[in-house]
PDB file of C-alpha atoms and ligand atoms in Angstrom:
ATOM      1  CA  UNK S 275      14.158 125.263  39.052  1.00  0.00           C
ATOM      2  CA  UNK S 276      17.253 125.287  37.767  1.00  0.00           C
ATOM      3  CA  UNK S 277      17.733 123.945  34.056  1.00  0.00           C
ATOM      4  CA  UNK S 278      21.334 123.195  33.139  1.00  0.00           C
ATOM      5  CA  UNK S 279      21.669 122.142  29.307  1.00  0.00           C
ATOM      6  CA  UNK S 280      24.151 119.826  28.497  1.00  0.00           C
ATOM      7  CA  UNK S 281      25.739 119.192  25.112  1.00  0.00           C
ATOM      8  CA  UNK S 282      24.978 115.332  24.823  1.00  0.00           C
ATOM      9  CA  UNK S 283      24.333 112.167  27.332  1.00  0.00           C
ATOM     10  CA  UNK S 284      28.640 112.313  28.325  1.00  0.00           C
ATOM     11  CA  UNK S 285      28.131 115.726  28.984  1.00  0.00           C
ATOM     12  CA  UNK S 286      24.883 115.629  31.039  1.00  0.00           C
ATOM     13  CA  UNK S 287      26.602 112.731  32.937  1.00  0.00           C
ATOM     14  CA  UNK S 288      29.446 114.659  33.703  1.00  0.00           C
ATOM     15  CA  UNK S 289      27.445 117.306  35.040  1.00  0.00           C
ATOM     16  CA  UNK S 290      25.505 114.834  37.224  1.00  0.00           C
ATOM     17  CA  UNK S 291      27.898 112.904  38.579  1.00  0.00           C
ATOM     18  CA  UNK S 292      29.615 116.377  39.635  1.00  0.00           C
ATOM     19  CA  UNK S 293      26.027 117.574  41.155  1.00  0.00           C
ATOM     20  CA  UNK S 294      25.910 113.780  43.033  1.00  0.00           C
ATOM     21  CA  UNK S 295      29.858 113.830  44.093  1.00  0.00           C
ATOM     22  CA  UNK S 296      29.507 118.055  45.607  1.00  0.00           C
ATOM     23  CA  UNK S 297      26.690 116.702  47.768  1.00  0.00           C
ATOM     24  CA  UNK S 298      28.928 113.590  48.793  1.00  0.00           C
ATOM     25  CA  UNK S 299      31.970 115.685  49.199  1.00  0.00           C
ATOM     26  CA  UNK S 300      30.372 118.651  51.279  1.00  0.00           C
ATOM     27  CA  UNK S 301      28.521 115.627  53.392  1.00  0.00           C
ATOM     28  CA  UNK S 302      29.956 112.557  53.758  1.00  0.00           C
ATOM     29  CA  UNK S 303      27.279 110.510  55.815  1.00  0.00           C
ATOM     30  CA  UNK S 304      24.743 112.225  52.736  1.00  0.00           C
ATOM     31  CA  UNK S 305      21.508 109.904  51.805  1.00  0.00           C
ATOM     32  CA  UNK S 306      20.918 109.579  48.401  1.00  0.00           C
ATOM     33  CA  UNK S 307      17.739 108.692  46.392  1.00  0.00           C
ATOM     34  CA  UNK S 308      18.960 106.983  43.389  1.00  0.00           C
ATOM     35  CA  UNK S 309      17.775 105.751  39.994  1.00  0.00           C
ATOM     36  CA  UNK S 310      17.657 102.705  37.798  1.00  0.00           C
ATOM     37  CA  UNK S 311      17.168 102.996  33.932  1.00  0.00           C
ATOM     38  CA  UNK S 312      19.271 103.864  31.363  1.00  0.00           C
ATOM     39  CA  UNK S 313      20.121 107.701  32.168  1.00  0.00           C
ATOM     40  CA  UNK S 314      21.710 107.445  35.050  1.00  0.00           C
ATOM     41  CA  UNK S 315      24.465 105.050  34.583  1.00  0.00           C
ATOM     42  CA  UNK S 316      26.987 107.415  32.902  1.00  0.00           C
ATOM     43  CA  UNK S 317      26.660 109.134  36.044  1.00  0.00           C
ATOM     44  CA  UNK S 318      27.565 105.828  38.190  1.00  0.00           C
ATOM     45  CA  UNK S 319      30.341 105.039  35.761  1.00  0.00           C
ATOM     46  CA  UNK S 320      31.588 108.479  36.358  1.00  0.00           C
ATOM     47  CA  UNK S 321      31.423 108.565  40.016  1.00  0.00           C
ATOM     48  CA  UNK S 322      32.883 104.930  39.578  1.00  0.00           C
ATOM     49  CA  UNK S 323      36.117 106.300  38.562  1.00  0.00           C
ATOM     50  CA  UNK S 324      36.037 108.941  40.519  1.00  0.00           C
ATOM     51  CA  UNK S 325      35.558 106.923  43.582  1.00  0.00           C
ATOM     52  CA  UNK S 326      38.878 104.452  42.586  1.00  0.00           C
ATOM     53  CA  UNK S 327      41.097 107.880  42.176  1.00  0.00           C
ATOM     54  CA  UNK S 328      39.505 108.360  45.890  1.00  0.00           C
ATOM     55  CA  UNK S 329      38.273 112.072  44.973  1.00  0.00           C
ATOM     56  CA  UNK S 330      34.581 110.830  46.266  1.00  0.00           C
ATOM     57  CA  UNK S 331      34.205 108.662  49.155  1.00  0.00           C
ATOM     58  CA  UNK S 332      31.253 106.445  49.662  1.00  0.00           C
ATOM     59  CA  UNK S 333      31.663 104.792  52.840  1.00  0.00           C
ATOM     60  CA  UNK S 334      29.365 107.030  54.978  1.00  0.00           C
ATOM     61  CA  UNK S 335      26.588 107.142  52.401  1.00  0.00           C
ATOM     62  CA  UNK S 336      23.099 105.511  52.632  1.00  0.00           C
ATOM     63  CA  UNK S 337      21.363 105.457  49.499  1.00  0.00           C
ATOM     64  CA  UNK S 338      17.450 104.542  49.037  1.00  0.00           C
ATOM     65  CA  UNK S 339      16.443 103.524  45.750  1.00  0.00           C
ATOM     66  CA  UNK S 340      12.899 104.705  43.884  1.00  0.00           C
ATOM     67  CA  UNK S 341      11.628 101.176  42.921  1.00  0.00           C
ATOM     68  CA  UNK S 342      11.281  97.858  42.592  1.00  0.00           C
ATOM     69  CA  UNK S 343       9.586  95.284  40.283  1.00  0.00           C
ATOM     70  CA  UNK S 344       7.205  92.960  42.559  1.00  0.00           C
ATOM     71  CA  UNK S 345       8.135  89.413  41.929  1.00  0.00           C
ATOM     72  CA  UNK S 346      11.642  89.767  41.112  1.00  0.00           C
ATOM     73  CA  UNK S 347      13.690  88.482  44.001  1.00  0.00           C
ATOM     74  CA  UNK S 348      17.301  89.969  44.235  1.00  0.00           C
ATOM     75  CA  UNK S 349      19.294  87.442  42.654  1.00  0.00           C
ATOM     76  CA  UNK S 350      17.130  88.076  39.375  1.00  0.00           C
ATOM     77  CA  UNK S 351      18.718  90.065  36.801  1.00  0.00           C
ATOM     78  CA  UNK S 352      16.317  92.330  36.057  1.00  0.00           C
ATOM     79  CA  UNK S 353      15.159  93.367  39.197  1.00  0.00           C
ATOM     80  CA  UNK S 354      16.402  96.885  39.988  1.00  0.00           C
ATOM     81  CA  UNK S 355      18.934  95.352  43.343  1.00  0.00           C
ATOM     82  CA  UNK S 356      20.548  93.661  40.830  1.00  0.00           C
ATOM     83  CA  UNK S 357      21.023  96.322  38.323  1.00  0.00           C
ATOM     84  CA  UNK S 358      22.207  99.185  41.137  1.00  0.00           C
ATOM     85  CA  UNK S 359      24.807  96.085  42.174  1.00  0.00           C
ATOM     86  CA  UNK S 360      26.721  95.549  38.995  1.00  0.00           C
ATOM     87  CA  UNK S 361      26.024  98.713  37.223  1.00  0.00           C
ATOM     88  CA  UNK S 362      27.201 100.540  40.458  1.00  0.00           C
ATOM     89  CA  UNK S 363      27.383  99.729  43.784  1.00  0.00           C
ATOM     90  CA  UNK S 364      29.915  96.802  43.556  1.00  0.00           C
ATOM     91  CA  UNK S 365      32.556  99.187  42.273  1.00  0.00           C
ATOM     92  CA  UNK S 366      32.357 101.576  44.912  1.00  0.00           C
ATOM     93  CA  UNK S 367      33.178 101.789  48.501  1.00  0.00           C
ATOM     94  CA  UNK S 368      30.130 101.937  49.897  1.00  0.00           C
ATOM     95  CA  UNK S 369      28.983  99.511  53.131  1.00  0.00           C
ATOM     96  CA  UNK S 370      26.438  96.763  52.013  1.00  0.00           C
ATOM     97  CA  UNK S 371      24.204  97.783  55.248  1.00  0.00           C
ATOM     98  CA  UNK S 372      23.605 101.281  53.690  1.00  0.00           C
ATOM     99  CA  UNK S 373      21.614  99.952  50.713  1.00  0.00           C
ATOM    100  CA  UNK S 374      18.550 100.406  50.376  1.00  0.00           C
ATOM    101  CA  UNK S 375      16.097  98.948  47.628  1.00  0.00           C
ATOM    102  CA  UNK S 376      12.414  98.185  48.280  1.00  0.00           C
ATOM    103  CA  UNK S 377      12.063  94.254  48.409  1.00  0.00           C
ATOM    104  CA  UNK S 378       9.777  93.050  45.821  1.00  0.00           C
ATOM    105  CA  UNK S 379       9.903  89.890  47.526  1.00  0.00           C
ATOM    106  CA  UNK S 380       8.131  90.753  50.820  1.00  0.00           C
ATOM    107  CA  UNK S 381       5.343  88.617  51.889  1.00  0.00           C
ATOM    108  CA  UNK S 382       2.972  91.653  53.077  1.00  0.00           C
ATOM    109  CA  UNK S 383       3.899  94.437  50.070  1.00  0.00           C
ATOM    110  CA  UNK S 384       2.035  97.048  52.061  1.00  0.00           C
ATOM    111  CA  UNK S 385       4.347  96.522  55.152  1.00  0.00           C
ATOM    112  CA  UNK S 386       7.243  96.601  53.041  1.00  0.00           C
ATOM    113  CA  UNK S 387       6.323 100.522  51.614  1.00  0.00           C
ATOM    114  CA  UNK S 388       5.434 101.644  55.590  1.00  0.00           C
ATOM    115  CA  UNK S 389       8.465 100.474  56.587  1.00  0.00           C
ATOM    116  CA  UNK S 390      10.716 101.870  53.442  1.00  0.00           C
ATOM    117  CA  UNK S 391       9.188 105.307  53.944  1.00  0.00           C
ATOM    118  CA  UNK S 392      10.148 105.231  57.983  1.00  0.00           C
ATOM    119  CA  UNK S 393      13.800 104.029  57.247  1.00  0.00           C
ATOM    120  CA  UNK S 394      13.921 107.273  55.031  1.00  0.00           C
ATOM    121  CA  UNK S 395      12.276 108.870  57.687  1.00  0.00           C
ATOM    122  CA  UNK S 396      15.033 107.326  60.184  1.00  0.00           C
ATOM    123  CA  UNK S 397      17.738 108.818  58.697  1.00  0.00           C
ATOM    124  CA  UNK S 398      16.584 112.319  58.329  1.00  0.00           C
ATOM    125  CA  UNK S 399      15.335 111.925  54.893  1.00  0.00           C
ATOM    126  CA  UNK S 400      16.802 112.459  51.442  1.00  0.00           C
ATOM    127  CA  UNK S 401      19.447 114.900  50.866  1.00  0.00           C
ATOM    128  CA  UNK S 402      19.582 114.679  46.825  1.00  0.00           C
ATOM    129  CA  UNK S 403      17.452 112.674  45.154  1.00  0.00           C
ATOM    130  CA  UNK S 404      18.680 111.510  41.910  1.00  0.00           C
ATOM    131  CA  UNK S 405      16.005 111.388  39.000  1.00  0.00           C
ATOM    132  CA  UNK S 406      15.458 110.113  35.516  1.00  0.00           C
ATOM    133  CA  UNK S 407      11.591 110.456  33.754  1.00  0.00           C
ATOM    134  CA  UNK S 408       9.540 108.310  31.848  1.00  0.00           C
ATOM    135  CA  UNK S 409       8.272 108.997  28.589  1.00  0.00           C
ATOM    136  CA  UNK S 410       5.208 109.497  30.272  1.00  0.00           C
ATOM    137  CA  UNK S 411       6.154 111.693  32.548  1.00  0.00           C
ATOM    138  CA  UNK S 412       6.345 109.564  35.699  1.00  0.00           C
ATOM    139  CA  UNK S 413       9.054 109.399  37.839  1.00  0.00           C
ATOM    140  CA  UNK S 414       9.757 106.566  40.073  1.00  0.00           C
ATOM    141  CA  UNK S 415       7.191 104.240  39.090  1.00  0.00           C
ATOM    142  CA  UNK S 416       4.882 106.928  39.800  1.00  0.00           C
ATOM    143  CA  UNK S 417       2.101 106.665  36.451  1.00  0.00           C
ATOM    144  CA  UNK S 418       0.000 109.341  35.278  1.00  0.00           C
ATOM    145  CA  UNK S 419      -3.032 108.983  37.433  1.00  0.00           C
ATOM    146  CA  UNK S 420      -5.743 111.301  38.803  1.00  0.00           C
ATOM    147  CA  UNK S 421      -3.740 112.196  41.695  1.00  0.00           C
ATOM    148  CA  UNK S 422      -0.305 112.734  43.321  1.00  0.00           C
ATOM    149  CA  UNK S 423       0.106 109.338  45.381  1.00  0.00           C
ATOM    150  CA  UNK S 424       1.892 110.812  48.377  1.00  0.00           C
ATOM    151  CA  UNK S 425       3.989 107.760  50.646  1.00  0.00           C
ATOM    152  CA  UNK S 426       6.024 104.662  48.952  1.00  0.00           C
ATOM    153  CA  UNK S 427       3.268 102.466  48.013  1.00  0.00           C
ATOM    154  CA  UNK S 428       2.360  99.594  44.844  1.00  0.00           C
ATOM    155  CA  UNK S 429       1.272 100.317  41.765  1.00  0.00           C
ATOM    156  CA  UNK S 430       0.426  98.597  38.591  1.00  0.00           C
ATOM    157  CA  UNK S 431       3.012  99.777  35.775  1.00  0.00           C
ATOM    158  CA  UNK S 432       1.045 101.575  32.818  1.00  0.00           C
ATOM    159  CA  UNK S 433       1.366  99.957  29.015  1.00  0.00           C
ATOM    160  CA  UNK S 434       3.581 102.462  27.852  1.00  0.00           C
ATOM    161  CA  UNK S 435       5.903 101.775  31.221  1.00  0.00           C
ATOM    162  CA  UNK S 436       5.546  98.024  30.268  1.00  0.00           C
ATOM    163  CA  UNK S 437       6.527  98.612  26.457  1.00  0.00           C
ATOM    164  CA  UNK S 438       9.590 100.860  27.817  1.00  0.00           C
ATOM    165  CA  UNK S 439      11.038  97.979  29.567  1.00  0.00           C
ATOM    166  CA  UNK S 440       9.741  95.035  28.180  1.00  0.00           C
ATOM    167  CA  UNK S 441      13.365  94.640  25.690  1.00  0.00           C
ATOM    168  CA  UNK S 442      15.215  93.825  29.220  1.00  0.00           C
ATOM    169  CA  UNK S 443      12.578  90.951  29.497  1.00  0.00           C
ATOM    170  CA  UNK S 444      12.907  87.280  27.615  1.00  0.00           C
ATOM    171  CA  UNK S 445       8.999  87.600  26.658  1.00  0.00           C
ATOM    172  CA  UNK S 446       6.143  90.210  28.189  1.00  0.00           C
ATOM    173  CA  UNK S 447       5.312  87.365  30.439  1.00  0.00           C
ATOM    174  CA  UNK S 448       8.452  87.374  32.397  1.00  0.00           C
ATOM    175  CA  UNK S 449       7.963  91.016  32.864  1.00  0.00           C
ATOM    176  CA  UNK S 450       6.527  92.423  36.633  1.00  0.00           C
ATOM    177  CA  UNK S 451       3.524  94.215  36.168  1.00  0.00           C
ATOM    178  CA  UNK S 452       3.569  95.951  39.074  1.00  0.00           C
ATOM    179  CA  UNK S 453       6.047  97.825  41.224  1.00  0.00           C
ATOM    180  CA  UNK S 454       6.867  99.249  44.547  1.00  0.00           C
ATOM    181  CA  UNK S 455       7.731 102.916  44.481  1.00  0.00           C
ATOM    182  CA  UNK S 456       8.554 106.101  46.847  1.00  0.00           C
ATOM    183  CA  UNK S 457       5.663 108.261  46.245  1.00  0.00           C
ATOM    184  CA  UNK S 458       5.700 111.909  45.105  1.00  0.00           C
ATOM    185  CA  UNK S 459       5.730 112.788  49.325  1.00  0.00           C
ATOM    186  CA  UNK S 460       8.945 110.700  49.544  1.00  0.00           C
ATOM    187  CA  UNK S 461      10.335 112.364  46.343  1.00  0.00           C
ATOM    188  CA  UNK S 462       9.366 115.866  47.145  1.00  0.00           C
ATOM    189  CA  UNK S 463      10.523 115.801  50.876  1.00  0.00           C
ATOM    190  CA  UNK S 464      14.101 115.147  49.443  1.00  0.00           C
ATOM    191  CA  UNK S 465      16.205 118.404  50.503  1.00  0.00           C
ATOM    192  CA  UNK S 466      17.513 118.416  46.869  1.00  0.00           C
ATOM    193  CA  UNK S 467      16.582 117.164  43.476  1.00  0.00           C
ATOM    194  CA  UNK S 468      18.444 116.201  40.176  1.00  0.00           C
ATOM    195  CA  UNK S 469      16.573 115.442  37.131  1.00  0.00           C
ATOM    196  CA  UNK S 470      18.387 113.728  34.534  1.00  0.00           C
ATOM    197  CA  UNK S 471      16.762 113.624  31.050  1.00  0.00           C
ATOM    198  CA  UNK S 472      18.556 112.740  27.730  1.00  0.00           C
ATOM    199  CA  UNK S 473      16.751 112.099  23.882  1.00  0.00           C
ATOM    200  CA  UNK S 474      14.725 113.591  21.381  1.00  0.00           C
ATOM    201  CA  UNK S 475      12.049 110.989  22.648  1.00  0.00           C
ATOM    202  CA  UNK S 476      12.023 112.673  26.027  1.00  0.00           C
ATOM    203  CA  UNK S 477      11.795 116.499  24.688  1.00  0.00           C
ATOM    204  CA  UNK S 478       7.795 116.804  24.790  1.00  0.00           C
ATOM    205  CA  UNK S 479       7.464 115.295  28.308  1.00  0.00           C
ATOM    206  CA  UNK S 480       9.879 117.024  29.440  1.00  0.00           C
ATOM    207  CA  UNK S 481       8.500 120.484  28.107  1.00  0.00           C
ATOM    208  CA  UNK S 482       5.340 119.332  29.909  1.00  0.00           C
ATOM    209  CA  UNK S 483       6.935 118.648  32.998  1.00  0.00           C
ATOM    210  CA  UNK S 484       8.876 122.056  33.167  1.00  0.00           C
ATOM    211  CA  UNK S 485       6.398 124.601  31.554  1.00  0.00           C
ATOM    212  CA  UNK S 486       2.807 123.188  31.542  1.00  0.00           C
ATOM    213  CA  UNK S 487       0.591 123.005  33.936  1.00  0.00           C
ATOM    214  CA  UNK S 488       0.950 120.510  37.290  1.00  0.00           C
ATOM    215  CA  UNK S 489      -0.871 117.760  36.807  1.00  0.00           C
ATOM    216  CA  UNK S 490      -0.970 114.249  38.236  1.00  0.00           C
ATOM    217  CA  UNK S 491      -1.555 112.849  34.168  1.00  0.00           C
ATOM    218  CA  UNK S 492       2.680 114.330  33.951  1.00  0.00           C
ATOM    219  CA  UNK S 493       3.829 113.085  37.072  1.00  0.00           C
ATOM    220  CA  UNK S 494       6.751 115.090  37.193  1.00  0.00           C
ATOM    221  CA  UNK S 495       5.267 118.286  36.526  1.00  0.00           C
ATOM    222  CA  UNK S 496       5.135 118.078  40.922  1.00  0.00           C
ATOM    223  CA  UNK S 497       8.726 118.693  40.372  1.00  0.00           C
ATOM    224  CA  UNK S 498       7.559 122.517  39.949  1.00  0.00           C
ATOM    225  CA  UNK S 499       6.817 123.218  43.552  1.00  0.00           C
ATOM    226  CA  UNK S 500      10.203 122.141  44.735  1.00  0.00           C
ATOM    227  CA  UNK S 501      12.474 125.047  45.897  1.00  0.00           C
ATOM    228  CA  UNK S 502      15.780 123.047  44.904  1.00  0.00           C
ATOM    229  CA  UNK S 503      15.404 121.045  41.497  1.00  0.00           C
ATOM    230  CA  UNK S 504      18.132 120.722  39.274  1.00  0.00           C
ATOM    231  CA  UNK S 505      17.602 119.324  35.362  1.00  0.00           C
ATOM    232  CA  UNK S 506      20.634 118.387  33.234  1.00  0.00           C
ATOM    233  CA  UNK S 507      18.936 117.696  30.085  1.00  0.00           C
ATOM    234  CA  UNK S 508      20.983 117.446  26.741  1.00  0.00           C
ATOM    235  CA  UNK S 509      20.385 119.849  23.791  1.00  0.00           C
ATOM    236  CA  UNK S 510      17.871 116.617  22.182  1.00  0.00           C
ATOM    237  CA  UNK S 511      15.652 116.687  25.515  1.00  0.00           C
ATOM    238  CA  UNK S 512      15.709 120.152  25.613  1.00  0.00           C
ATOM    239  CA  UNK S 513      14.290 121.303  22.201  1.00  0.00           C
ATOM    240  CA  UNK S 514      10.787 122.144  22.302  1.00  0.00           C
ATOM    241  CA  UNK S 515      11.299 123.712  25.911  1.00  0.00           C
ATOM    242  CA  UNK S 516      14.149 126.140  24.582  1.00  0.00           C
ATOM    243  CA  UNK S 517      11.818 126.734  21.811  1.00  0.00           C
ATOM    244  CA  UNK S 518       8.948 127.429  24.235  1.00  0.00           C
ATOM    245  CA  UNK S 519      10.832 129.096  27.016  1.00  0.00           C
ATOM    246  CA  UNK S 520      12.112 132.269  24.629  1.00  0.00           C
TER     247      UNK S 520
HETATM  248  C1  F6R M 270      13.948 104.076  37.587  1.00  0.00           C
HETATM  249  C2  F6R M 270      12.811 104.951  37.583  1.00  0.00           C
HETATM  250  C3  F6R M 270      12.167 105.434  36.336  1.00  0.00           C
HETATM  251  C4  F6R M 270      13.156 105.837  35.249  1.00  0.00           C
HETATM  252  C5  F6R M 270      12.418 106.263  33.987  1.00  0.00           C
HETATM  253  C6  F6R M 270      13.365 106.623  32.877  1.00  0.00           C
HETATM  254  O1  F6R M 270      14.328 103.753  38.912  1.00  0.00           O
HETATM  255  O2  F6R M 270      12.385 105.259  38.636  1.00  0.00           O
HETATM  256  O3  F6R M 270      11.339 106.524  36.640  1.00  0.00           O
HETATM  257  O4  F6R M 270      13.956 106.885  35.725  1.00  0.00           O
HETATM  258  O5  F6R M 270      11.584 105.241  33.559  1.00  0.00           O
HETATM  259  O6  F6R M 270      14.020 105.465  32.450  1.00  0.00           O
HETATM  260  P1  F6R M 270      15.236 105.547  31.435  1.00  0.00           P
HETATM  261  O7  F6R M 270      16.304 106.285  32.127  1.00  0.00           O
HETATM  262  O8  F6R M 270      15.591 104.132  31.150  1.00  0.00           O
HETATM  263  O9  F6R M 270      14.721 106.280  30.232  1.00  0.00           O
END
């Protein structure tokens, strides 16, 4: 694992978007996993600009997002399609048909996950799959739980997950409860991983995830056993695992 500190959230988007336009650059028709939250989007806006001075080209890409909300059709402005549209993919030049986001929508949910994890699948899987983690350590929608779930499945969202993203909501009952989300298999099989993490609020987990033990109750501790895992943490997220690490 590879830790990379950066000096603030610019910074460690900078860094990212430079890890996320190398893999573009060196292969155009790449697959990326991508991200919703608020960590990566100084990386979009960064490959955004980018993109319009034409020094990254998206047209070849496919991208498969982590998650969705169940119940949130696209057009809703919370649900993730609708966030990865106007925080990113409607200012780049990448082809509609090469999107894709689990449908929360889908009349049989189970169906929907088998058939998201073979479209990976179909494409030769992931070639960098972009992170962000929760301040509970999951990643994806992927809670602390007894065990690693391994293929995209449904999940109920934990309530510290709730809490986390309730503010986007008009009231808690407008807010999913439940997700669809790659699992840990679909995550890990990704040739390449980049783990954003900025905040003081993110520095424990985060310790956890890197140094302590692996362990389904800190999701992304799995991240461990990957041979190519990238973090770009700022100095906040990274203070009690520089202290630790000495
Ligand atoms: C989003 C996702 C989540 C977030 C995590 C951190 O698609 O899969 O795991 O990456 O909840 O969210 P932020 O970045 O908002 O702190």
């Amino acid at each position: 694992m590879i830790i990379r500190e950066a000096k603030d959230y610019n910074n460690m988007s900078r860094i990212g978007a430079n890890i996320v336009s190398a893999q573009v650059i060196l292969k155009k028709d790449s697959v990326l996993g991508l991200a919703t939250g608020n960590t990566p989007i100084g990386v979009y806006k960064q490959l955004i600009k980018w993109n319009a001075k034409k020094d990254v080209d998206f047209s070849s890409v496919k991208t498969f997002n982590l998650d969705e909300y169940i119940g949130l059709s696209k057009e809703n402005k919370n649900s993730y399609y609708s966030f990865m549209w106007s925080v990113f993919f409607k200012h780049i030049n990448i082809e509609r048909d090469n999107v894709y986001i689990p449908d929360g929508m889908a009349e049989n949910i189970s169906d929907e996950c088998l058939s998201y994890e073979s479209k990976i699948k179909q494409f030769g899987g992931i070639d960098l799959q972009v992170l962000g983690i929760g301040r509970n350590g999951h990643i994806g929608f992927n809670e602390p739980s007894d065990c690693f779930k391994r293929d995209t499945h449904a999940i109920d969202l934990t309530p510290s997950t709730v809490e986390a993203n309730l503010s986007f909501f008009e009231n808690a009952a407008k807010m999913p409860k439940s997700a669809i989300t790659m699992g840990m298999g679909s995550i890990m099989r990704a040739k390449k991983i980049l783990l954003l993490c900025s905040g003081k609020e993110k520095a424990d987990v985060l310790n956890q995830a890197i140094l302590g033990d692996i362990d389904p109750l800190i999701p992304a501790s799995i991240l461990q056993l990957h041979s190519d895992v990238t973090v770009v943490a700022d100095a906040a997220a990274l203070q009690i695992y520089k202290g630790n690490s000495k």
